[in-house]
Amino acid sequence: MLTLILRSLQRIKMLTIVVSAILTVFQLAIVAYATGLESHHRFDQLEGLIPEFVRTAFGAALMSFKGMATLGFVEPLIVMMIVQFAIYVAAEPAYEVETGLVDLIMARALPRHRLVTRSLIVMTAASVYLPSVLAISLWGSLAWLADPGAARPSTHVVWSLTGHLATVTWCFGSIALAAGAWAERRGTAQSLVGVMAVGLYLVDVVAQAWSKVAWTGWVSPFHYYDGPGIINGATHPARDLSVMLGIGVVGIAFWTARSAGSVHINYGYGP
């Protein structure tokens, strides 16, 4: 089992390093910029310049130093980068089927469940790792760059943002596992779920901005990851986390059933 996990981690090592570096640099830049605004007392001026739709999307993340310091947790490109990384990692089983590598692995007479467990462990680790990098970079940037008297985001808010982001990332990773069991090709599974993630994010954005279609927001997992609401303390963590975890569990259940019931088609484990 450990050998399988290490092999999977080795495949994504360089990508993980690059994405981690991007998140760290982004967090340093945001805290440095927020520190400049705070030292010149410009947040009050900034608030008057922000359009209403931007306030709806980012909320308190643009209104104060402690809010802007957490911008990485609500910035669409950063959130989508983390989600897409988990989708890429979760598509590994489909890659192994497509290339025939799974046949070589199973030639060693490994129990079937080990490949399933391996994939779930690596995807879960990826889902937790990058949000944690964002949180650690935030604290490091604050310690290095922030003025001593500046109001900082509370530990509870940072941990809550990290937990919610990790959960929505894991949710899409689980969906990607299920898609891989169905598609049998990495490109198909990854592109399908990747595009779906972007589409569902846009659904949530439109639902927040347009009251006539607000009811459509509930179909998107991003609806239950309300970064600005977490910063303001205006969310329902138990409900939101339960829904995202529930969606992920359904995806994993489908993937597990498909892998076990049709392994001769999907994973080459034998009859």
PDB file of C-alpha atoms in Angstrom:
ATOM      1  CA  MET A   1       0.000   0.000   0.000  1.00  0.00           C
ATOM      2  CA  LEU A   2       2.728   2.464   0.966  1.00  0.00           C
ATOM      3  CA  THR A   3       4.586   1.738  -2.272  1.00  0.00           C
ATOM      4  CA  LEU A   4       1.466   2.497  -4.315  1.00  0.00           C
ATOM      5  CA  ILE A   5       0.907   5.758  -2.452  1.00  0.00           C
ATOM      6  CA  LEU A   6       4.525   6.849  -2.865  1.00  0.00           C
ATOM      7  CA  ARG A   7       4.389   6.059  -6.579  1.00  0.00           C
ATOM      8  CA  SER A   8       1.315   8.233  -6.980  1.00  0.00           C
ATOM      9  CA  LEU A   9       2.891  11.066  -4.992  1.00  0.00           C
ATOM     10  CA  GLN A  10       6.029  10.859  -7.116  1.00  0.00           C
ATOM     11  CA  ARG A  11       3.964  11.394 -10.266  1.00  0.00           C
ATOM     12  CA  ILE A  12       2.507  14.655  -8.986  1.00  0.00           C
ATOM     13  CA  LYS A  13       5.597  15.917  -7.131  1.00  0.00           C
ATOM     14  CA  MET A  14       6.628  18.673  -9.563  1.00  0.00           C
ATOM     15  CA  LEU A  15       3.077  19.892 -10.122  1.00  0.00           C
ATOM     16  CA  THR A  16       2.521  19.987  -6.370  1.00  0.00           C
ATOM     17  CA  ILE A  17       5.677  22.049  -5.855  1.00  0.00           C
ATOM     18  CA  VAL A  18       4.697  24.521  -8.577  1.00  0.00           C
ATOM     19  CA  VAL A  19       1.130  24.999  -7.340  1.00  0.00           C
ATOM     20  CA  SER A  20       2.331  25.322  -3.725  1.00  0.00           C
ATOM     21  CA  ALA A  21       4.797  28.017  -4.816  1.00  0.00           C
ATOM     22  CA  ILE A  22       2.068  29.918  -6.674  1.00  0.00           C
ATOM     23  CA  LEU A  23      -0.198  29.873  -3.616  1.00  0.00           C
ATOM     24  CA  THR A  24       2.617  31.018  -1.348  1.00  0.00           C
ATOM     25  CA  VAL A  25       3.652  33.892  -3.621  1.00  0.00           C
ATOM     26  CA  PHE A  26       0.037  34.946  -4.057  1.00  0.00           C
ATOM     27  CA  GLN A  27      -0.500  35.032  -0.317  1.00  0.00           C
ATOM     28  CA  LEU A  28       2.687  37.050   0.230  1.00  0.00           C
ATOM     29  CA  ALA A  29       1.612  39.544  -2.434  1.00  0.00           C
ATOM     30  CA  ILE A  30      -1.886  39.944  -1.008  1.00  0.00           C
ATOM     31  CA  VAL A  31      -0.668  40.509   2.553  1.00  0.00           C
ATOM     32  CA  ALA A  32       1.980  42.970   1.322  1.00  0.00           C
ATOM     33  CA  TYR A  33      -0.645  44.903  -0.639  1.00  0.00           C
ATOM     34  CA  ALA A  34      -3.101  44.867   2.266  1.00  0.00           C
ATOM     35  CA  THR A  35      -0.361  46.084   4.600  1.00  0.00           C
ATOM     36  CA  GLY A  36       0.288  49.040   2.281  1.00  0.00           C
ATOM     37  CA  LEU A  37      -3.396  49.960   2.229  1.00  0.00           C
ATOM     38  CA  GLU A  38      -3.653  49.633   5.997  1.00  0.00           C
ATOM     39  CA  SER A  39      -0.585  51.766   6.700  1.00  0.00           C
ATOM     40  CA  HIS A  40      -1.996  54.591   4.537  1.00  0.00           C
ATOM     41  CA  HIS A  41      -5.584  54.194   5.873  1.00  0.00           C
ATOM     42  CA  ARG A  42      -7.007  53.585   2.410  1.00  0.00           C
ATOM     43  CA  PHE A  43      -9.526  50.830   3.124  1.00  0.00           C
ATOM     44  CA  ASP A  44     -12.281  53.406   3.740  1.00  0.00           C
ATOM     45  CA  GLN A  45     -11.576  54.932   0.324  1.00  0.00           C
ATOM     46  CA  LEU A  46     -11.472  51.497  -1.301  1.00  0.00           C
ATOM     47  CA  GLU A  47     -14.885  50.576   0.059  1.00  0.00           C
ATOM     48  CA  GLY A  48     -16.495  53.466  -1.810  1.00  0.00           C
ATOM     49  CA  LEU A  49     -14.918  52.435  -5.096  1.00  0.00           C
ATOM     50  CA  ILE A  50     -15.976  48.786  -5.109  1.00  0.00           C
ATOM     51  CA  PRO A  51     -19.030  48.000  -7.296  1.00  0.00           C
ATOM     52  CA  GLU A  52     -21.964  46.288  -5.639  1.00  0.00           C
ATOM     53  CA  PHE A  53     -21.580  43.030  -7.552  1.00  0.00           C
ATOM     54  CA  VAL A  54     -17.945  42.776  -6.415  1.00  0.00           C
ATOM     55  CA  ARG A  55     -19.021  43.314  -2.803  1.00  0.00           C
ATOM     56  CA  THR A  56     -21.529  40.510  -3.232  1.00  0.00           C
ATOM     57  CA  ALA A  57     -18.856  38.144  -4.548  1.00  0.00           C
ATOM     58  CA  PHE A  58     -16.049  38.992  -2.127  1.00  0.00           C
ATOM     59  CA  GLY A  59     -17.777  40.649   0.831  1.00  0.00           C
ATOM     60  CA  ALA A  60     -15.498  41.436   3.770  1.00  0.00           C
ATOM     61  CA  ALA A  61     -12.470  40.093   1.896  1.00  0.00           C
ATOM     62  CA  LEU A  62     -11.997  43.558   0.364  1.00  0.00           C
ATOM     63  CA  MET A  63     -13.208  45.818   3.168  1.00  0.00           C
ATOM     64  CA  SER A  64     -10.460  45.555   5.783  1.00  0.00           C
ATOM     65  CA  PHE A  65      -6.933  44.374   6.344  1.00  0.00           C
ATOM     66  CA  LYS A  66      -7.944  41.166   8.082  1.00  0.00           C
ATOM     67  CA  GLY A  67     -10.488  40.497   5.353  1.00  0.00           C
ATOM     68  CA  MET A  68      -8.115  41.107   2.458  1.00  0.00           C
ATOM     69  CA  ALA A  69      -5.491  38.888   4.089  1.00  0.00           C
ATOM     70  CA  THR A  70      -7.874  35.963   3.541  1.00  0.00           C
ATOM     71  CA  LEU A  71      -8.611  36.871  -0.098  1.00  0.00           C
ATOM     72  CA  GLY A  72      -6.865  33.741  -1.350  1.00  0.00           C
ATOM     73  CA  PHE A  73      -9.665  31.622   0.079  1.00  0.00           C
ATOM     74  CA  VAL A  74     -12.336  33.389  -2.001  1.00  0.00           C
ATOM     75  CA  GLU A  75     -10.421  34.485  -5.123  1.00  0.00           C
ATOM     76  CA  PRO A  76     -11.936  32.490  -8.015  1.00  0.00           C
ATOM     77  CA  LEU A  77      -8.684  31.629  -9.801  1.00  0.00           C
ATOM     78  CA  ILE A  78      -7.053  30.376  -6.606  1.00  0.00           C
ATOM     79  CA  VAL A  79     -10.089  28.351  -5.553  1.00  0.00           C
ATOM     80  CA  MET A  80     -10.429  26.853  -9.032  1.00  0.00           C
ATOM     81  CA  MET A  81      -6.703  26.027  -9.191  1.00  0.00           C
ATOM     82  CA  ILE A  82      -6.973  24.023  -5.983  1.00  0.00           C
ATOM     83  CA  VAL A  83     -10.136  22.240  -7.122  1.00  0.00           C
ATOM     84  CA  GLN A  84      -8.663  21.425 -10.538  1.00  0.00           C
ATOM     85  CA  PHE A  85      -5.541  20.012  -8.895  1.00  0.00           C
ATOM     86  CA  ALA A  86      -7.645  17.532  -6.914  1.00  0.00           C
ATOM     87  CA  ILE A  87      -9.563  16.603 -10.070  1.00  0.00           C
ATOM     88  CA  TYR A  88      -6.271  15.921 -11.845  1.00  0.00           C
ATOM     89  CA  VAL A  89      -5.052  13.715  -8.998  1.00  0.00           C
ATOM     90  CA  ALA A  90      -8.366  11.863  -8.812  1.00  0.00           C
ATOM     91  CA  ALA A  91      -8.178  10.984 -12.508  1.00  0.00           C
ATOM     92  CA  GLU A  92      -5.111   8.773 -11.909  1.00  0.00           C
ATOM     93  CA  PRO A  93      -7.049   5.451 -11.903  1.00  0.00           C
ATOM     94  CA  ALA A  94      -8.383   6.271 -15.364  1.00  0.00           C
ATOM     95  CA  TYR A  95      -4.815   6.982 -16.505  1.00  0.00           C
ATOM     96  CA  GLU A  96      -3.682   3.585 -15.227  1.00  0.00           C
ATOM     97  CA  VAL A  97      -6.464   1.853 -17.124  1.00  0.00           C
ATOM     98  CA  GLU A  98      -5.840   3.832 -20.298  1.00  0.00           C
ATOM     99  CA  THR A  99      -2.110   3.060 -20.347  1.00  0.00           C
ATOM    100  CA  GLY A 100      -2.453  -0.562 -19.219  1.00  0.00           C
ATOM    101  CA  LEU A 101      -0.363   0.171 -16.133  1.00  0.00           C
ATOM    102  CA  VAL A 102      -3.035  -1.321 -13.911  1.00  0.00           C
ATOM    103  CA  ASP A 103      -2.435  -4.739 -15.477  1.00  0.00           C
ATOM    104  CA  LEU A 104       1.231  -4.573 -14.487  1.00  0.00           C
ATOM    105  CA  ILE A 105       0.316  -3.558 -10.945  1.00  0.00           C
ATOM    106  CA  MET A 106      -2.247  -6.316 -10.544  1.00  0.00           C
ATOM    107  CA  ALA A 107       0.237  -8.880 -11.911  1.00  0.00           C
ATOM    108  CA  ARG A 108       1.722  -8.787  -8.421  1.00  0.00           C
ATOM    109  CA  ALA A 109      -1.480 -10.298  -7.036  1.00  0.00           C
ATOM    110  CA  LEU A 110      -2.357  -7.297  -4.895  1.00  0.00           C
ATOM    111  CA  PRO A 111      -5.797  -7.233  -3.267  1.00  0.00           C
ATOM    112  CA  ARG A 112      -8.259  -5.254  -5.344  1.00  0.00           C
ATOM    113  CA  HIS A 113      -9.143  -2.870  -2.547  1.00  0.00           C
ATOM    114  CA  ARG A 114      -5.587  -1.540  -2.298  1.00  0.00           C
ATOM    115  CA  LEU A 115      -5.756   0.394  -5.545  1.00  0.00           C
ATOM    116  CA  VAL A 116      -9.131   1.798  -4.542  1.00  0.00           C
ATOM    117  CA  THR A 117      -7.853   2.788  -1.105  1.00  0.00           C
ATOM    118  CA  ARG A 118      -4.638   4.211  -2.589  1.00  0.00           C
ATOM    119  CA  SER A 119      -6.528   6.511  -4.929  1.00  0.00           C
ATOM    120  CA  LEU A 120      -8.853   7.722  -2.206  1.00  0.00           C
ATOM    121  CA  ILE A 121      -5.970   8.430   0.193  1.00  0.00           C
ATOM    122  CA  VAL A 122      -3.937  10.384  -2.373  1.00  0.00           C
ATOM    123  CA  MET A 123      -6.947  12.415  -3.549  1.00  0.00           C
ATOM    124  CA  THR A 124      -7.913  13.231   0.042  1.00  0.00           C
ATOM    125  CA  ALA A 125      -4.343  14.236   0.878  1.00  0.00           C
ATOM    126  CA  ALA A 126      -4.246  16.534  -2.153  1.00  0.00           C
ATOM    127  CA  SER A 127      -7.583  18.096  -1.150  1.00  0.00           C
ATOM    128  CA  VAL A 128      -6.308  18.894   2.331  1.00  0.00           C
ATOM    129  CA  TYR A 129      -2.741  19.824   1.426  1.00  0.00           C
ATOM    130  CA  LEU A 130      -3.231  22.873  -0.810  1.00  0.00           C
ATOM    131  CA  PRO A 131      -5.776  24.667   1.433  1.00  0.00           C
ATOM    132  CA  SER A 132      -3.343  24.011   4.289  1.00  0.00           C
ATOM    133  CA  VAL A 133      -0.522  25.582   2.245  1.00  0.00           C
ATOM    134  CA  LEU A 134      -2.728  28.633   1.781  1.00  0.00           C
ATOM    135  CA  ALA A 135      -3.392  28.856   5.523  1.00  0.00           C
ATOM    136  CA  ILE A 136       0.264  28.376   6.506  1.00  0.00           C
ATOM    137  CA  SER A 137       1.329  30.954   3.910  1.00  0.00           C
ATOM    138  CA  LEU A 138      -1.227  33.365   5.341  1.00  0.00           C
ATOM    139  CA  TRP A 139       0.116  33.048   8.868  1.00  0.00           C
ATOM    140  CA  GLY A 140       3.711  33.250   7.670  1.00  0.00           C
ATOM    141  CA  SER A 141       2.978  36.350   5.577  1.00  0.00           C
ATOM    142  CA  LEU A 142       1.238  38.059   8.483  1.00  0.00           C
ATOM    143  CA  ALA A 143       4.150  37.319  10.818  1.00  0.00           C
ATOM    144  CA  TRP A 144       6.650  38.670   8.302  1.00  0.00           C
ATOM    145  CA  LEU A 145       4.882  41.601   6.641  1.00  0.00           C
ATOM    146  CA  ALA A 146       1.942  42.826   8.718  1.00  0.00           C
ATOM    147  CA  ASP A 147       2.211  45.800  11.051  1.00  0.00           C
ATOM    148  CA  PRO A 148       2.228  44.693  14.708  1.00  0.00           C
ATOM    149  CA  GLY A 149      -0.941  46.624  15.508  1.00  0.00           C
ATOM    150  CA  ALA A 150      -2.959  45.504  12.492  1.00  0.00           C
ATOM    151  CA  ALA A 151      -6.147  43.538  13.161  1.00  0.00           C
ATOM    152  CA  ARG A 152      -5.628  39.997  11.880  1.00  0.00           C
ATOM    153  CA  PRO A 153      -8.063  37.252  10.906  1.00  0.00           C
ATOM    154  CA  SER A 154      -8.856  34.980  13.804  1.00  0.00           C
ATOM    155  CA  THR A 155      -7.491  31.456  13.938  1.00  0.00           C
ATOM    156  CA  HIS A 156     -11.060  30.153  13.937  1.00  0.00           C
ATOM    157  CA  VAL A 157     -11.897  31.979  10.682  1.00  0.00           C
ATOM    158  CA  VAL A 158      -8.721  30.749   8.951  1.00  0.00           C
ATOM    159  CA  TRP A 159      -9.291  27.147  10.048  1.00  0.00           C
ATOM    160  CA  SER A 160     -12.933  27.348   8.984  1.00  0.00           C
ATOM    161  CA  LEU A 161     -11.994  28.683   5.551  1.00  0.00           C
ATOM    162  CA  THR A 162      -9.354  25.961   5.229  1.00  0.00           C
ATOM    163  CA  GLY A 163     -11.777  23.214   6.233  1.00  0.00           C
ATOM    164  CA  HIS A 164     -14.537  24.367   3.903  1.00  0.00           C
ATOM    165  CA  LEU A 165     -12.166  24.801   0.948  1.00  0.00           C
ATOM    166  CA  ALA A 166     -10.665  21.359   1.575  1.00  0.00           C
ATOM    167  CA  THR A 167     -14.161  19.857   1.717  1.00  0.00           C
ATOM    168  CA  VAL A 168     -15.413  21.372  -1.541  1.00  0.00           C
ATOM    169  CA  THR A 169     -12.127  20.309  -3.168  1.00  0.00           C
ATOM    170  CA  TRP A 170     -12.570  16.757  -1.868  1.00  0.00           C
ATOM    171  CA  CYS A 171     -16.145  16.814  -3.140  1.00  0.00           C
ATOM    172  CA  PHE A 172     -15.026  17.454  -6.716  1.00  0.00           C
ATOM    173  CA  GLY A 173     -12.162  14.995  -6.348  1.00  0.00           C
ATOM    174  CA  SER A 174     -14.694  12.329  -5.417  1.00  0.00           C
ATOM    175  CA  ILE A 175     -16.798  13.189  -8.443  1.00  0.00           C
ATOM    176  CA  ALA A 176     -13.660  12.872 -10.595  1.00  0.00           C
ATOM    177  CA  LEU A 177     -13.002   9.402  -9.181  1.00  0.00           C
ATOM    178  CA  ALA A 178     -16.517   8.372 -10.183  1.00  0.00           C
ATOM    179  CA  ALA A 179     -16.099   9.912 -13.633  1.00  0.00           C
ATOM    180  CA  GLY A 180     -12.821   8.046 -14.095  1.00  0.00           C
ATOM    181  CA  ALA A 181     -14.513   4.721 -13.359  1.00  0.00           C
ATOM    182  CA  TRP A 182     -17.092   5.502 -16.005  1.00  0.00           C
ATOM    183  CA  ALA A 183     -14.902   7.106 -18.685  1.00  0.00           C
ATOM    184  CA  GLU A 184     -11.817   4.841 -18.468  1.00  0.00           C
ATOM    185  CA  ARG A 185      -9.742   7.695 -19.978  1.00  0.00           C
ATOM    186  CA  ARG A 186      -7.985  10.345 -17.940  1.00  0.00           C
ATOM    187  CA  GLY A 187      -8.551  13.142 -20.436  1.00  0.00           C
ATOM    188  CA  THR A 188     -12.269  12.448 -20.624  1.00  0.00           C
ATOM    189  CA  ALA A 189     -12.768  12.198 -16.867  1.00  0.00           C
ATOM    190  CA  GLN A 190     -10.609  15.202 -16.036  1.00  0.00           C
ATOM    191  CA  SER A 191     -12.047  17.509 -18.682  1.00  0.00           C
ATOM    192  CA  LEU A 192     -15.625  16.475 -17.889  1.00  0.00           C
ATOM    193  CA  VAL A 193     -15.374  17.198 -14.171  1.00  0.00           C
ATOM    194  CA  GLY A 194     -13.075  20.190 -14.656  1.00  0.00           C
ATOM    195  CA  VAL A 195     -15.515  21.942 -16.965  1.00  0.00           C
ATOM    196  CA  MET A 196     -18.392  20.964 -14.682  1.00  0.00           C
ATOM    197  CA  ALA A 197     -16.604  22.588 -11.719  1.00  0.00           C
ATOM    198  CA  VAL A 198     -16.201  25.855 -13.629  1.00  0.00           C
ATOM    199  CA  GLY A 199     -19.828  25.728 -14.757  1.00  0.00           C
ATOM    200  CA  LEU A 200     -21.144  25.087 -11.252  1.00  0.00           C
ATOM    201  CA  TYR A 201     -19.019  27.928  -9.900  1.00  0.00           C
ATOM    202  CA  LEU A 202     -20.595  30.271 -12.441  1.00  0.00           C
ATOM    203  CA  VAL A 203     -24.045  28.979 -11.523  1.00  0.00           C
ATOM    204  CA  ASP A 204     -23.396  29.957  -7.923  1.00  0.00           C
ATOM    205  CA  VAL A 205     -22.080  33.403  -8.923  1.00  0.00           C
ATOM    206  CA  VAL A 206     -25.150  34.116 -11.071  1.00  0.00           C
ATOM    207  CA  ALA A 207     -27.480  32.820  -8.350  1.00  0.00           C
ATOM    208  CA  GLN A 208     -25.938  35.233  -5.848  1.00  0.00           C
ATOM    209  CA  ALA A 209     -26.122  38.209  -8.203  1.00  0.00           C
ATOM    210  CA  TRP A 210     -29.575  37.622  -9.733  1.00  0.00           C
ATOM    211  CA  SER A 211     -32.436  37.107  -7.306  1.00  0.00           C
ATOM    212  CA  LYS A 212     -34.741  35.594  -9.951  1.00  0.00           C
ATOM    213  CA  VAL A 213     -32.481  32.550 -10.283  1.00  0.00           C
ATOM    214  CA  ALA A 214     -31.233  32.434  -6.705  1.00  0.00           C
ATOM    215  CA  TRP A 215     -32.937  29.068  -6.257  1.00  0.00           C
ATOM    216  CA  THR A 216     -30.517  27.471  -8.723  1.00  0.00           C
ATOM    217  CA  GLY A 217     -27.562  28.016  -6.398  1.00  0.00           C
ATOM    218  CA  TRP A 218     -28.333  24.975  -4.276  1.00  0.00           C
ATOM    219  CA  VAL A 219     -27.287  22.608  -7.087  1.00  0.00           C
ATOM    220  CA  SER A 220     -23.683  23.839  -6.915  1.00  0.00           C
ATOM    221  CA  PRO A 221     -21.276  22.549  -4.245  1.00  0.00           C
ATOM    222  CA  PHE A 222     -19.758  26.039  -4.274  1.00  0.00           C
ATOM    223  CA  HIS A 223     -23.023  27.327  -2.855  1.00  0.00           C
ATOM    224  CA  TYR A 224     -22.046  25.612   0.381  1.00  0.00           C
ATOM    225  CA  TYR A 225     -18.569  27.122   0.383  1.00  0.00           C
ATOM    226  CA  ASP A 226     -19.386  30.723   1.232  1.00  0.00           C
ATOM    227  CA  GLY A 227     -16.000  32.320   1.887  1.00  0.00           C
ATOM    228  CA  PRO A 228     -17.279  35.863   2.537  1.00  0.00           C
ATOM    229  CA  GLY A 229     -19.973  34.444   4.796  1.00  0.00           C
ATOM    230  CA  ILE A 230     -17.369  32.510   6.802  1.00  0.00           C
ATOM    231  CA  ILE A 231     -15.307  35.678   7.220  1.00  0.00           C
ATOM    232  CA  ASN A 232     -18.411  37.499   8.482  1.00  0.00           C
ATOM    233  CA  GLY A 233     -19.516  34.576  10.656  1.00  0.00           C
ATOM    234  CA  ALA A 234     -22.794  34.281   8.755  1.00  0.00           C
ATOM    235  CA  THR A 235     -22.785  30.676   7.558  1.00  0.00           C
ATOM    236  CA  HIS A 236     -24.140  27.299   8.668  1.00  0.00           C
ATOM    237  CA  PRO A 237     -21.023  25.115   8.909  1.00  0.00           C
ATOM    238  CA  ALA A 238     -22.804  21.908   9.941  1.00  0.00           C
ATOM    239  CA  ARG A 239     -25.232  22.090   7.006  1.00  0.00           C
ATOM    240  CA  ASP A 240     -22.668  23.228   4.452  1.00  0.00           C
ATOM    241  CA  LEU A 241     -20.030  20.653   5.356  1.00  0.00           C
ATOM    242  CA  SER A 242     -22.630  17.881   5.524  1.00  0.00           C
ATOM    243  CA  VAL A 243     -23.928  18.626   2.027  1.00  0.00           C
ATOM    244  CA  MET A 244     -20.449  18.760   0.474  1.00  0.00           C
ATOM    245  CA  LEU A 245     -19.354  15.599   2.257  1.00  0.00           C
ATOM    246  CA  GLY A 246     -22.581  13.889   1.230  1.00  0.00           C
ATOM    247  CA  ILE A 247     -21.999  14.686  -2.451  1.00  0.00           C
ATOM    248  CA  GLY A 248     -18.458  13.361  -2.148  1.00  0.00           C
ATOM    249  CA  VAL A 249     -19.587  10.160  -0.458  1.00  0.00           C
ATOM    250  CA  VAL A 250     -22.093   9.511  -3.251  1.00  0.00           C
ATOM    251  CA  GLY A 251     -19.304   9.931  -5.804  1.00  0.00           C
ATOM    252  CA  ILE A 252     -17.017   7.561  -3.928  1.00  0.00           C
ATOM    253  CA  ALA A 253     -19.829   5.023  -3.504  1.00  0.00           C
ATOM    254  CA  PHE A 254     -20.466   5.041  -7.254  1.00  0.00           C
ATOM    255  CA  TRP A 255     -16.741   4.753  -7.990  1.00  0.00           C
ATOM    256  CA  THR A 256     -16.289   1.879  -5.537  1.00  0.00           C
ATOM    257  CA  ALA A 257     -19.327  -0.011  -6.832  1.00  0.00           C
ATOM    258  CA  ARG A 258     -18.292   0.496 -10.439  1.00  0.00           C
ATOM    259  CA  SER A 259     -14.721  -0.602  -9.700  1.00  0.00           C
ATOM    260  CA  ALA A 260     -15.825  -3.713  -7.824  1.00  0.00           C
ATOM    261  CA  GLY A 261     -18.708  -4.646 -10.093  1.00  0.00           C
ATOM    262  CA  SER A 262     -17.087  -4.056 -13.462  1.00  0.00           C
ATOM    263  CA  VAL A 263     -13.409  -4.421 -12.758  1.00  0.00           C
ATOM    264  CA  HIS A 264     -12.822  -6.514 -15.827  1.00  0.00           C
ATOM    265  CA  ILE A 265     -13.954  -3.563 -17.913  1.00  0.00           C
ATOM    266  CA  ASN A 266     -12.649  -0.645 -15.910  1.00  0.00           C
ATOM    267  CA  TYR A 267      -9.635  -1.718 -13.927  1.00  0.00           C
ATOM    268  CA  GLY A 268      -8.347  -4.910 -15.416  1.00  0.00           C
ATOM    269  CA  TYR A 269      -8.393  -6.770 -12.102  1.00  0.00           C
ATOM    270  CA  GLY A 270      -9.713  -9.954 -13.570  1.00  0.00           C
ATOM    271  CA  PRO A 271     -13.153 -11.586 -13.698  1.00  0.00           C
TER     272      PRO A 271
END
